[in-house]
C-alpha cells in the first residue's frame, strides 16, 4: 500500500473543514449568538428578556451590575462578573435586562451569547471582536465544570487573555449555580486524594477568583415571590384579586416544591392563559 504524504492529508482535511465566515454587520442587531462549524456570529432580531423593574429581590446585584455595565459601555474600566446562586432567581434575566437598560440610556453595547460547549473556540471569537469600535458583553449562561472537564482552560483566554490580554472592548459575564464553578464534592475528593491537597484544585477553584464581581442570588421569600407575580400582572394587564392570587400562587409553589422567580413566572403564564391574555413572544 502506497504511503500518502502527510501534507496531502492535511490539505484534504482543510478542504473538508467549513470555512469561517467574516465579521457580521454589527449594526443589524444588538445581540448575537456565537456558533462554530463554521465559526459565525448570528444576529438575534429579538432578545428574550424581561423589564429590569420586574426583577424583585435582587436590588443590590442589579445596581452593582448595572453600574459596572454602564462604565464598560461608556469606555471606562469594568470588571468581568460571575452571577452565582439559587436556580431560577433571575441571574440570566438580570444580564439581559441590564443590557436593555444600558441601551435605553443611549449607550451602545452588543451582547454576544457563548455556549459553554463552545468555550474552546473563544480565542477565535475574541479575534473577531478585537479591534472593533463596538463594545461587546460576552455572556455565558449556566457555566460549570465537571471533574475531568478541560473547558475551563479556554475560559482563561477571556478572563486573563494570555500575553495579548483581554480585548479592551470585551467584558465577560457568566451565570452559574456554583460559586466555584465545580461541584463541592469533587473539590473535596481531589483534596482528599492529592499528595498536596492545597494545590489539588487551586487551578479550577481560582478560576472564579478571576471574576472581579461576584454577585450572589439566594432563594426568595414568600412575600418576594408574590410581589414578582403581582408585578407581572400589572405589567401585562392581568386582573386578579389579592386573595385568589395568594391562594393560587401558594398552591402552585407547593406543587412545584420550590419558590423562585422562575416558578413565579410559570404560575403567571398559566394565569394569563386562563384569563385569555396574550403575552409577547
CSV table of C-alpha atoms in Angstrom, one decimal:
chain,number,residue,atom,x,y,z
A,1,UNK,CA,0.0,0.0,0.0
A,2,UNK,CA,1.4,3.4,-1.0
A,3,UNK,CA,2.0,5.8,1.8
A,4,UNK,CA,0.1,9.1,1.4
A,5,UNK,CA,2.2,12.2,2.3
A,6,UNK,CA,1.1,13.9,5.4
A,7,UNK,CA,0.8,17.2,3.5
A,8,UNK,CA,-1.8,15.8,1.2
A,9,UNK,CA,-3.8,14.5,4.2
A,10,UNK,CA,-3.6,17.9,5.8
A,11,UNK,CA,-4.7,19.7,2.6
A,12,UNK,CA,-7.7,17.3,2.3
A,13,UNK,CA,-8.8,17.9,5.9
A,14,UNK,CA,-8.5,21.6,5.4
A,15,UNK,CA,-10.7,21.4,2.3
A,16,UNK,CA,-13.3,19.4,4.2
A,17,UNK,CA,-13.5,21.8,7.2
A,18,UNK,CA,-16.1,24.5,6.8
A,19,UNK,CA,-14.6,27.9,6.2
A,20,UNK,CA,-15.1,30.5,8.9
A,21,UNK,CA,-17.4,33.4,8.0
A,22,UNK,CA,-16.3,37.0,8.3
A,23,UNK,CA,-17.4,39.5,10.8
A,24,UNK,CA,-21.1,40.3,10.6
A,25,UNK,CA,-22.6,43.7,10.1
A,26,UNK,CA,-22.9,44.6,13.8
A,27,UNK,CA,-25.2,47.4,13.0
A,28,UNK,CA,-28.0,45.0,12.2
A,29,UNK,CA,-28.7,43.9,15.8
A,30,UNK,CA,-27.9,44.5,19.4
A,31,UNK,CA,-27.5,40.8,20.2
A,32,UNK,CA,-25.6,37.9,18.6
A,33,UNK,CA,-25.1,34.2,19.2
A,34,UNK,CA,-21.7,32.6,18.5
A,35,UNK,CA,-21.8,29.3,16.6
A,36,UNK,CA,-19.0,27.0,15.4
A,37,UNK,CA,-18.5,24.7,12.4
A,38,UNK,CA,-18.3,27.2,10.7
A,39,UNK,CA,-17.4,30.0,13.0
A,40,UNK,CA,-20.0,32.7,12.8
A,41,UNK,CA,-22.0,35.3,14.7
A,42,UNK,CA,-25.7,35.1,14.1
A,43,UNK,CA,-27.7,38.2,14.8
A,44,UNK,CA,-30.7,38.0,17.1
A,45,UNK,CA,-33.6,40.1,15.9
A,46,UNK,CA,-35.5,40.0,19.2
A,47,UNK,CA,-33.7,39.3,22.5
A,48,UNK,CA,-35.8,37.4,25.0
A,49,UNK,CA,-35.9,39.4,28.3
A,50,UNK,CA,-38.0,41.0,31.0
A,51,UNK,CA,-38.0,44.6,32.1
A,52,UNK,CA,-35.5,45.3,34.8
A,53,UNK,CA,-38.2,46.8,37.1
A,54,UNK,CA,-39.9,43.4,37.2
A,55,UNK,CA,-36.9,41.7,38.8
A,56,UNK,CA,-37.7,41.5,42.6
A,57,UNK,CA,-35.3,40.8,45.5
A,58,UNK,CA,-32.1,41.4,43.6
A,59,UNK,CA,-31.7,45.1,44.2
A,60,UNK,CA,-28.0,45.1,45.3
A,61,UNK,CA,-26.9,42.8,42.5
A,62,UNK,CA,-29.0,44.8,40.0
A,63,UNK,CA,-27.4,48.1,41.0
A,64,UNK,CA,-23.9,46.8,41.0
A,65,UNK,CA,-24.1,45.0,37.7
A,66,UNK,CA,-25.9,48.0,36.1
A,67,UNK,CA,-23.2,50.4,37.2
A,68,UNK,CA,-20.4,48.1,36.0
A,69,UNK,CA,-22.1,47.7,32.6
A,70,UNK,CA,-22.6,51.5,32.3
A,71,UNK,CA,-18.9,52.0,32.9
A,72,UNK,CA,-17.9,49.5,30.3
A,73,UNK,CA,-20.4,50.8,27.7
A,74,UNK,CA,-19.0,54.3,28.3
A,75,UNK,CA,-15.4,53.2,27.6
A,76,UNK,CA,-14.4,53.2,31.3
A,77,UNK,CA,-12.8,50.3,33.3
A,78,UNK,CA,-15.1,47.5,34.3
A,79,UNK,CA,-14.9,44.0,35.8
A,80,UNK,CA,-15.9,40.6,34.5
A,81,UNK,CA,-18.9,39.4,36.5
A,82,UNK,CA,-20.0,36.0,37.9
A,83,UNK,CA,-23.6,35.7,38.9
A,84,UNK,CA,-24.0,32.6,41.1
A,85,UNK,CA,-26.6,31.1,43.3
A,86,UNK,CA,-30.1,29.6,43.5
A,87,UNK,CA,-31.7,28.3,40.4
A,88,UNK,CA,-34.5,30.4,38.9
A,89,UNK,CA,-33.7,33.6,40.7
A,90,UNK,CA,-33.1,35.8,37.7
A,91,UNK,CA,-29.4,35.6,37.0
A,92,UNK,CA,-29.6,35.3,33.3
A,93,UNK,CA,-32.7,37.6,33.2
A,94,UNK,CA,-30.7,40.3,35.0
A,95,UNK,CA,-27.8,40.2,32.5
A,96,UNK,CA,-30.2,40.7,29.6
A,97,UNK,CA,-32.3,43.3,31.5
A,98,UNK,CA,-29.2,45.3,32.3
A,99,UNK,CA,-28.1,45.2,28.7
A,100,UNK,CA,-31.6,46.6,27.7
A,101,UNK,CA,-31.4,49.3,30.3
A,102,UNK,CA,-28.0,50.5,29.1
A,103,UNK,CA,-29.3,50.7,25.6
A,104,UNK,CA,-32.3,52.7,26.7
A,105,UNK,CA,-29.9,55.2,28.3
A,106,UNK,CA,-28.4,55.9,24.9
A,107,UNK,CA,-25.2,53.9,25.3
A,108,UNK,CA,-24.1,51.4,22.6
A,109,UNK,CA,-23.4,47.8,23.7
A,110,UNK,CA,-23.6,44.5,21.8
A,111,UNK,CA,-24.4,41.3,23.7
A,112,UNK,CA,-22.9,38.0,22.4
A,113,UNK,CA,-24.0,34.7,23.8
A,114,UNK,CA,-21.4,31.9,24.0
A,115,UNK,CA,-22.4,28.3,24.9
A,116,UNK,CA,-20.3,26.5,27.4
A,117,UNK,CA,-19.6,23.7,24.9
A,118,UNK,CA,-18.0,26.2,22.6
A,119,UNK,CA,-15.5,27.6,25.1
A,120,UNK,CA,-12.6,26.0,23.2
A,121,UNK,CA,-13.4,28.4,20.3
A,122,UNK,CA,-13.3,31.5,22.4
A,123,UNK,CA,-9.9,32.6,21.2
A,124,UNK,CA,-11.3,32.7,17.6
A,125,UNK,CA,-14.3,34.7,18.8
A,126,UNK,CA,-12.1,37.2,20.6
A,127,UNK,CA,-10.0,37.7,17.5
A,128,UNK,CA,-13.2,38.7,15.6
A,129,UNK,CA,-14.1,41.2,18.3
A,130,UNK,CA,-10.7,42.6,19.0
A,131,UNK,CA,-10.0,46.0,17.5
A,132,UNK,CA,-13.7,46.7,16.7
A,133,UNK,CA,-15.0,50.1,17.7
A,134,UNK,CA,-18.1,48.4,19.2
A,135,UNK,CA,-18.1,47.3,22.7
A,136,UNK,CA,-19.2,43.7,23.5
A,137,UNK,CA,-20.7,42.0,26.5
A,138,UNK,CA,-19.7,38.3,26.1
A,139,UNK,CA,-22.3,36.2,28.0
A,140,UNK,CA,-22.2,32.5,29.0
A,141,UNK,CA,-25.3,31.1,30.8
A,142,UNK,CA,-25.2,28.2,33.3
A,143,UNK,CA,-21.4,27.9,33.4
A,144,UNK,CA,-20.0,25.0,35.4
A,145,UNK,CA,-17.3,22.3,35.0
A,146,UNK,CA,-17.1,18.6,35.9
A,147,UNK,CA,-14.2,16.8,37.4
A,148,UNK,CA,-12.4,16.0,34.1
A,149,UNK,CA,-13.6,19.0,32.1
A,150,UNK,CA,-10.8,20.9,30.4
A,151,UNK,CA,-13.0,23.7,29.0
A,152,UNK,CA,-12.1,25.9,32.0
A,153,UNK,CA,-8.7,26.4,30.5
A,154,UNK,CA,-10.3,28.1,27.5
A,155,UNK,CA,-12.1,30.4,29.8
A,156,UNK,CA,-8.8,31.9,30.9
A,157,UNK,CA,-8.5,33.4,27.5
A,158,UNK,CA,-11.5,35.6,28.3
A,159,UNK,CA,-10.6,36.4,31.9
A,160,UNK,CA,-6.8,36.8,31.6
A,161,UNK,CA,-6.3,36.9,27.8
A,162,UNK,CA,-2.8,35.4,27.8
A,163,UNK,CA,0.0,37.6,26.6
A,164,UNK,CA,-2.4,39.6,24.4
A,165,UNK,CA,-4.7,40.4,27.2
A,166,UNK,CA,-8.5,40.6,27.1
A,167,UNK,CA,-9.6,43.0,24.4
A,168,UNK,CA,-10.5,46.4,25.8
A,169,UNK,CA,-13.8,46.3,24.1
A,170,UNK,CA,-14.9,42.9,25.6
A,171,UNK,CA,-16.3,42.2,29.1
A,172,UNK,CA,-17.4,38.7,30.2
A,173,UNK,CA,-20.5,37.9,32.3
A,174,UNK,CA,-21.3,34.3,33.4
A,175,UNK,CA,-24.1,32.8,35.4
A,176,UNK,CA,-23.7,29.6,37.4
A,177,UNK,CA,-25.4,27.7,40.2
A,178,UNK,CA,-22.0,27.1,41.7
A,179,UNK,CA,-19.8,29.7,43.3
A,180,UNK,CA,-16.6,28.0,42.4
A,181,UNK,CA,-17.9,26.6,39.0
A,182,UNK,CA,-17.4,23.0,40.0
A,183,UNK,CA,-19.2,20.7,42.4
A,184,UNK,CA,-18.2,20.9,46.1
A,185,UNK,CA,-17.9,17.0,46.4
A,186,UNK,CA,-15.4,17.0,43.5
A,187,UNK,CA,-13.4,19.7,45.2
A,188,UNK,CA,-13.3,17.6,48.4
A,189,UNK,CA,-12.5,14.4,46.6
A,190,UNK,CA,-9.5,15.9,44.9
A,191,UNK,CA,-8.3,17.4,48.1
A,192,UNK,CA,-8.5,14.1,50.0
A,193,UNK,CA,-6.7,12.1,47.3
A,194,UNK,CA,-4.0,14.5,46.4
A,195,UNK,CA,-0.4,14.5,47.7
A,196,UNK,CA,-0.6,18.2,48.1
A,197,UNK,CA,-4.3,19.0,48.9
A,198,UNK,CA,-3.8,22.8,48.9
A,199,UNK,CA,-2.7,22.7,45.3
A,200,UNK,CA,-5.0,19.9,44.1
A,201,UNK,CA,-7.9,22.1,43.0
A,202,UNK,CA,-6.3,25.5,43.1
A,203,UNK,CA,-6.3,25.9,39.3
A,204,UNK,CA,-10.1,25.3,39.0
A,205,UNK,CA,-11.2,26.9,42.2
A,206,UNK,CA,-9.2,30.0,41.5
A,207,UNK,CA,-11.0,30.4,38.2
A,208,UNK,CA,-13.9,32.1,39.9
A,209,UNK,CA,-11.4,34.4,41.6
A,210,UNK,CA,-10.6,35.9,38.2
A,211,UNK,CA,-14.1,37.5,38.1
A,212,UNK,CA,-13.9,41.0,39.6
A,213,UNK,CA,-17.5,40.9,40.6
A,214,UNK,CA,-19.2,38.0,42.5
A,215,UNK,CA,-23.0,38.6,42.7
A,216,UNK,CA,-24.9,36.1,44.9
A,217,UNK,CA,-28.5,35.1,44.3
A,218,UNK,CA,-30.4,33.5,47.1
A,219,UNK,CA,-33.9,31.9,47.4
A,220,UNK,CA,-36.7,34.4,47.6
A,221,UNK,CA,-39.1,34.9,50.5
A,222,UNK,CA,-42.8,34.2,50.1
A,223,UNK,CA,-43.5,38.0,50.0
A,224,UNK,CA,-41.0,38.5,47.2
A,225,UNK,CA,-42.5,35.6,45.3
A,226,UNK,CA,-45.9,37.1,45.5
A,227,UNK,CA,-44.6,40.5,44.6
A,228,UNK,CA,-43.0,39.1,41.5
A,229,UNK,CA,-46.3,37.7,40.3
A,230,UNK,CA,-48.2,40.9,41.2
A,231,UNK,CA,-45.6,42.8,39.1
A,232,UNK,CA,-46.1,40.6,36.1
A,233,UNK,CA,-49.9,41.1,36.5
A,234,UNK,CA,-49.5,44.8,36.5
A,235,UNK,CA,-47.1,44.9,33.5
A,236,UNK,CA,-49.3,42.7,31.3
A,237,UNK,CA,-52.8,43.8,32.4
A,238,UNK,CA,-53.9,40.6,34.1
A,239,UNK,CA,-56.6,41.3,36.8
A,240,UNK,CA,-57.0,39.1,39.8
A,241,UNK,CA,-57.9,39.9,43.4
A,242,UNK,CA,-55.3,39.5,46.1
A,243,UNK,CA,-56.9,36.6,48.0
A,244,UNK,CA,-57.2,34.5,44.8
A,245,UNK,CA,-53.7,35.3,43.7
A,246,UNK,CA,-52.3,34.4,47.2
A,247,UNK,CA,-54.2,31.1,47.3
A,248,UNK,CA,-53.3,30.0,43.8
A,249,UNK,CA,-49.7,31.1,43.9
A,250,UNK,CA,-49.0,29.4,47.2
A,251,UNK,CA,-50.6,26.2,45.9
A,252,UNK,CA,-48.6,26.4,42.7
A,253,UNK,CA,-45.3,26.7,44.6
A,254,UNK,CA,-46.3,23.8,46.9
A,255,UNK,CA,-46.9,21.5,43.9
A,256,UNK,CA,-43.6,22.5,42.4
A,257,UNK,CA,-41.7,22.1,45.7
A,258,UNK,CA,-39.8,25.3,45.1
A,259,UNK,CA,-40.2,29.0,45.3
A,260,UNK,CA,-38.3,31.2,42.9
A,261,UNK,CA,-38.6,33.8,40.2
A,262,UNK,CA,-38.9,31.1,37.6
A,263,UNK,CA,-41.7,29.4,39.4
A,264,UNK,CA,-43.4,32.8,39.8
A,265,UNK,CA,-43.2,33.4,36.0
A,266,UNK,CA,-44.5,29.9,35.3
A,267,UNK,CA,-47.6,30.5,37.5
A,268,UNK,CA,-48.2,33.8,35.8
A,269,UNK,CA,-48.0,32.2,32.4
A,270,UNK,CA,-50.7,29.7,33.5
A,271,UNK,CA,-52.8,32.6,35.0
A,272,UNK,CA,-52.5,34.8,31.9
A,273,UNK,CA,-53.6,31.8,29.7
A,274,UNK,CA,-56.7,31.2,31.9
A,275,UNK,CA,-57.5,34.9,31.8
A,276,UNK,CA,-57.2,35.0,28.0
A,277,UNK,CA,-54.3,37.4,28.0
A,278,UNK,CA,-51.6,37.0,25.3
A,279,UNK,CA,-48.0,37.5,26.3
A,280,UNK,CA,-45.3,38.9,24.0
A,281,UNK,CA,-43.1,36.2,22.5
